[in-house]
Amino acid sequence: MAENEQIVKDREETSELSEDGKEIEAELEEVLDSVPPEHRKILERMMISSVQLSSIASPPEAVVMKKLTPEHISQFLEGASQEMQKSYTEKFHKKLFTFLSMIVAMIFFVVVIILLRDDTEVMEKVIYAVGGVCAGAFGGYGLAKRKSDD
């Protein structure tokens, strides 16, 4: 009884196939009709088990791909476009922040030079310290590490 229900389910699934699938089904029916009844049951069981194995062995992506519609594709493309735009604006803001930081550092450097122009020893120490910090930040780990993370 369970085998008959399985055969009915299989036939319902095969009825959803394309014209090629229906032609193959008709050919199988012809072949099964020519087989003696005792061997027909064995062949039907083998066919059912092969269908079950193929459905188990098929990856879940294949099931999803069957249900994919043009609306899904357009939604995916819209999402990808929005992601690209957000990524572009994020990179632009990073570059703008780096540029503004450089301007502020240069202004600070010029102000220190102007304020300490009379005291050359202190100005020299401050210039070396600020230059070392800038060289360490931009030439060393800080800026190079951030660029490699992007």
mmCIF file of C-alpha atoms in Angstrom:
data_model
loop_
_atom_site.group_PDB
_atom_site.id
_atom_site.type_symbol
_atom_site.label_atom_id
_atom_site.label_comp_id
_atom_site.label_asym_id
_atom_site.label_seq_id
_atom_site.Cartn_x
_atom_site.Cartn_y
_atom_site.Cartn_z
ATOM 1 C CA MET A 1 0.000 0.000 0.000
ATOM 2 C CA ALA A 2 2.828 2.394 0.887
ATOM 3 C CA GLU A 3 4.532 1.529 -2.386
ATOM 4 C CA ASN A 4 1.438 2.530 -4.341
ATOM 5 C CA GLU A 5 1.294 5.857 -2.498
ATOM 6 C CA GLN A 6 4.962 6.404 -3.276
ATOM 7 C CA ILE A 7 4.331 5.610 -6.940
ATOM 8 C CA VAL A 8 1.430 8.089 -6.990
ATOM 9 C CA LYS A 9 3.664 10.761 -5.424
ATOM 10 C CA ASP A 10 6.407 10.046 -7.917
ATOM 11 C CA ARG A 11 3.940 10.259 -10.777
ATOM 12 C CA GLU A 12 2.604 13.569 -9.457
ATOM 13 C CA GLU A 13 6.138 14.917 -9.282
ATOM 14 C CA THR A 14 6.900 13.699 -12.760
ATOM 15 C CA SER A 15 3.693 15.276 -14.055
ATOM 16 C CA GLU A 16 5.244 18.623 -13.151
ATOM 17 C CA LEU A 17 8.179 17.941 -15.464
ATOM 18 C CA SER A 18 8.631 19.587 -18.830
ATOM 19 C CA GLU A 19 7.660 18.014 -22.154
ATOM 20 C CA ASP A 20 10.972 16.138 -22.278
ATOM 21 C CA GLY A 21 10.221 14.641 -18.894
ATOM 22 C CA LYS A 22 6.775 13.547 -20.067
ATOM 23 C CA GLU A 23 8.274 11.879 -23.103
ATOM 24 C CA ILE A 24 10.733 9.997 -20.918
ATOM 25 C CA GLU A 25 7.899 8.966 -18.613
ATOM 26 C CA ALA A 26 5.908 7.615 -21.572
ATOM 27 C CA GLU A 27 8.913 5.611 -22.735
ATOM 28 C CA LEU A 28 9.367 4.181 -19.232
ATOM 29 C CA GLU A 29 5.705 3.180 -19.118
ATOM 30 C CA GLU A 30 6.103 1.359 -22.427
ATOM 31 C CA VAL A 31 9.166 -0.466 -21.160
ATOM 32 C CA LEU A 32 7.465 -1.366 -17.874
ATOM 33 C CA ASP A 33 4.403 -2.675 -19.725
ATOM 34 C CA SER A 34 6.600 -5.046 -21.709
ATOM 35 C CA VAL A 35 8.187 -6.466 -18.529
ATOM 36 C CA PRO A 36 6.489 -9.408 -16.776
ATOM 37 C CA PRO A 37 4.538 -8.405 -13.598
ATOM 38 C CA GLU A 38 6.916 -10.090 -11.129
ATOM 39 C CA HIS A 39 9.911 -8.250 -12.604
ATOM 40 C CA ARG A 40 7.954 -5.011 -12.983
ATOM 41 C CA LYS A 41 7.628 -4.663 -9.200
ATOM 42 C CA ILE A 42 11.372 -5.079 -8.786
ATOM 43 C CA LEU A 43 12.073 -2.473 -11.491
ATOM 44 C CA GLU A 44 9.570 -0.050 -9.967
ATOM 45 C CA ARG A 45 11.202 -0.428 -6.547
ATOM 46 C CA MET A 46 14.619 0.170 -8.068
ATOM 47 C CA MET A 47 13.350 3.251 -9.875
ATOM 48 C CA ILE A 48 11.729 4.586 -6.703
ATOM 49 C CA SER A 49 14.908 4.018 -4.690
ATOM 50 C CA SER A 50 17.012 5.739 -7.347
ATOM 51 C CA VAL A 51 14.657 8.731 -7.321
ATOM 52 C CA GLN A 52 14.837 8.864 -3.536
ATOM 53 C CA LEU A 53 18.627 8.615 -3.563
ATOM 54 C CA SER A 54 18.914 11.347 -6.146
ATOM 55 C CA SER A 55 16.630 13.622 -4.129
ATOM 56 C CA ILE A 56 18.674 12.955 -1.005
ATOM 57 C CA ALA A 57 21.958 13.424 -2.824
ATOM 58 C CA SER A 58 20.929 16.687 -4.480
ATOM 59 C CA PRO A 59 22.374 19.696 -2.682
ATOM 60 C CA PRO A 60 20.047 22.187 -0.975
ATOM 61 C CA GLU A 61 21.256 24.854 -3.390
ATOM 62 C CA ALA A 62 19.585 22.977 -6.224
ATOM 63 C CA VAL A 63 16.250 23.161 -4.416
ATOM 64 C CA VAL A 64 16.707 26.888 -3.899
ATOM 65 C CA MET A 65 17.723 27.404 -7.513
ATOM 66 C CA LYS A 66 14.482 25.786 -8.667
ATOM 67 C CA LYS A 67 12.486 28.318 -6.657
ATOM 68 C CA LEU A 68 14.521 31.339 -7.780
ATOM 69 C CA THR A 69 12.476 33.911 -9.697
ATOM 70 C CA PRO A 70 13.396 37.062 -11.642
ATOM 71 C CA GLU A 71 12.104 39.146 -8.720
ATOM 72 C CA HIS A 72 14.622 37.454 -6.434
ATOM 73 C CA ILE A 73 17.429 38.214 -8.861
ATOM 74 C CA SER A 74 16.410 41.871 -9.136
ATOM 75 C CA GLN A 75 16.246 42.150 -5.335
ATOM 76 C CA PHE A 76 19.716 40.622 -5.074
ATOM 77 C CA LEU A 77 21.082 43.070 -7.650
ATOM 78 C CA GLU A 78 19.495 46.027 -5.845
ATOM 79 C CA GLY A 79 21.068 44.879 -2.578
ATOM 80 C CA ALA A 80 24.452 44.463 -4.244
ATOM 81 C CA SER A 81 24.165 47.949 -5.740
ATOM 82 C CA GLN A 82 23.322 49.475 -2.366
ATOM 83 C CA GLU A 83 26.247 47.633 -0.785
ATOM 84 C CA MET A 84 28.622 48.996 -3.438
ATOM 85 C CA GLN A 85 27.349 52.536 -2.878
ATOM 86 C CA LYS A 86 27.767 52.217 0.901
ATOM 87 C CA SER A 87 31.263 50.833 0.443
ATOM 88 C CA TYR A 88 32.171 53.742 -1.835
ATOM 89 C CA THR A 89 30.859 56.334 0.627
ATOM 90 C CA GLU A 90 32.681 54.603 3.480
ATOM 91 C CA LYS A 91 35.994 54.700 1.590
ATOM 92 C CA PHE A 92 35.376 58.325 0.648
ATOM 93 C CA HIS A 93 34.751 59.248 4.299
ATOM 94 C CA LYS A 94 37.918 57.423 5.378
ATOM 95 C CA LYS A 95 39.969 59.353 2.828
ATOM 96 C CA LEU A 96 38.332 62.621 3.864
ATOM 97 C CA PHE A 97 39.073 61.901 7.537
ATOM 98 C CA THR A 98 42.706 61.086 6.757
ATOM 99 C CA PHE A 99 43.050 64.282 4.714
ATOM 100 C CA LEU A 100 41.503 66.429 7.456
ATOM 101 C CA SER A 101 43.729 64.775 10.065
ATOM 102 C CA MET A 102 46.786 65.636 7.969
ATOM 103 C CA ILE A 103 45.626 69.273 7.685
ATOM 104 C CA VAL A 104 45.096 69.517 11.452
ATOM 105 C CA ALA A 105 48.537 67.969 12.099
ATOM 106 C CA MET A 106 50.176 70.433 9.708
ATOM 107 C CA ILE A 107 48.400 73.362 11.331
ATOM 108 C CA PHE A 108 49.518 72.132 14.760
ATOM 109 C CA PHE A 109 53.071 71.781 13.491
ATOM 110 C CA VAL A 110 53.081 75.322 12.067
ATOM 111 C CA VAL A 111 51.604 76.744 15.287
ATOM 112 C CA VAL A 112 54.310 75.012 17.357
ATOM 113 C CA ILE A 113 57.000 76.456 15.086
ATOM 114 C CA ILE A 114 55.525 79.952 15.317
ATOM 115 C CA LEU A 115 55.157 79.799 19.104
ATOM 116 C CA LEU A 116 58.643 78.398 19.694
ATOM 117 C CA ARG A 117 60.600 80.365 17.091
ATOM 118 C CA ASP A 118 62.542 82.233 19.791
ATOM 119 C CA ASP A 119 63.504 79.107 21.749
ATOM 120 C CA THR A 120 65.350 76.979 19.181
ATOM 121 C CA GLU A 121 66.405 74.173 21.525
ATOM 122 C CA VAL A 122 62.852 73.399 22.648
ATOM 123 C CA MET A 123 61.534 73.841 19.084
ATOM 124 C CA GLU A 124 64.108 71.362 17.792
ATOM 125 C CA LYS A 125 63.079 68.751 20.396
ATOM 126 C CA VAL A 126 59.386 69.295 19.670
ATOM 127 C CA ILE A 127 59.941 69.048 15.896
ATOM 128 C CA TYR A 128 61.854 65.777 16.321
ATOM 129 C CA ALA A 129 59.159 64.372 18.603
ATOM 130 C CA VAL A 130 56.265 65.388 16.332
ATOM 131 C CA GLY A 131 58.171 64.230 13.228
ATOM 132 C CA GLY A 132 58.864 60.864 14.854
ATOM 133 C CA VAL A 133 55.228 60.411 15.794
ATOM 134 C CA CYS A 134 54.086 61.306 12.259
ATOM 135 C CA ALA A 135 56.649 59.029 10.645
ATOM 136 C CA GLY A 136 55.689 56.209 12.966
ATOM 137 C CA ALA A 137 51.971 56.661 12.323
ATOM 138 C CA PHE A 138 52.081 57.044 8.559
ATOM 139 C CA GLY A 139 55.123 55.010 7.578
ATOM 140 C CA GLY A 140 54.834 52.269 10.114
ATOM 141 C CA TYR A 141 52.148 50.042 11.503
ATOM 142 C CA GLY A 142 49.200 52.445 11.770
ATOM 143 C CA LEU A 143 48.351 53.584 8.244
ATOM 144 C CA ALA A 144 49.821 50.579 6.436
ATOM 145 C CA LYS A 145 47.883 48.177 8.661
ATOM 146 C CA ARG A 146 44.592 49.985 8.035
ATOM 147 C CA LYS A 147 45.087 49.923 4.259
ATOM 148 C CA SER A 148 45.789 46.198 4.297
ATOM 149 C CA ASP A 149 42.595 45.576 6.307
ATOM 150 C CA ASP A 150 40.487 47.263 3.622
#
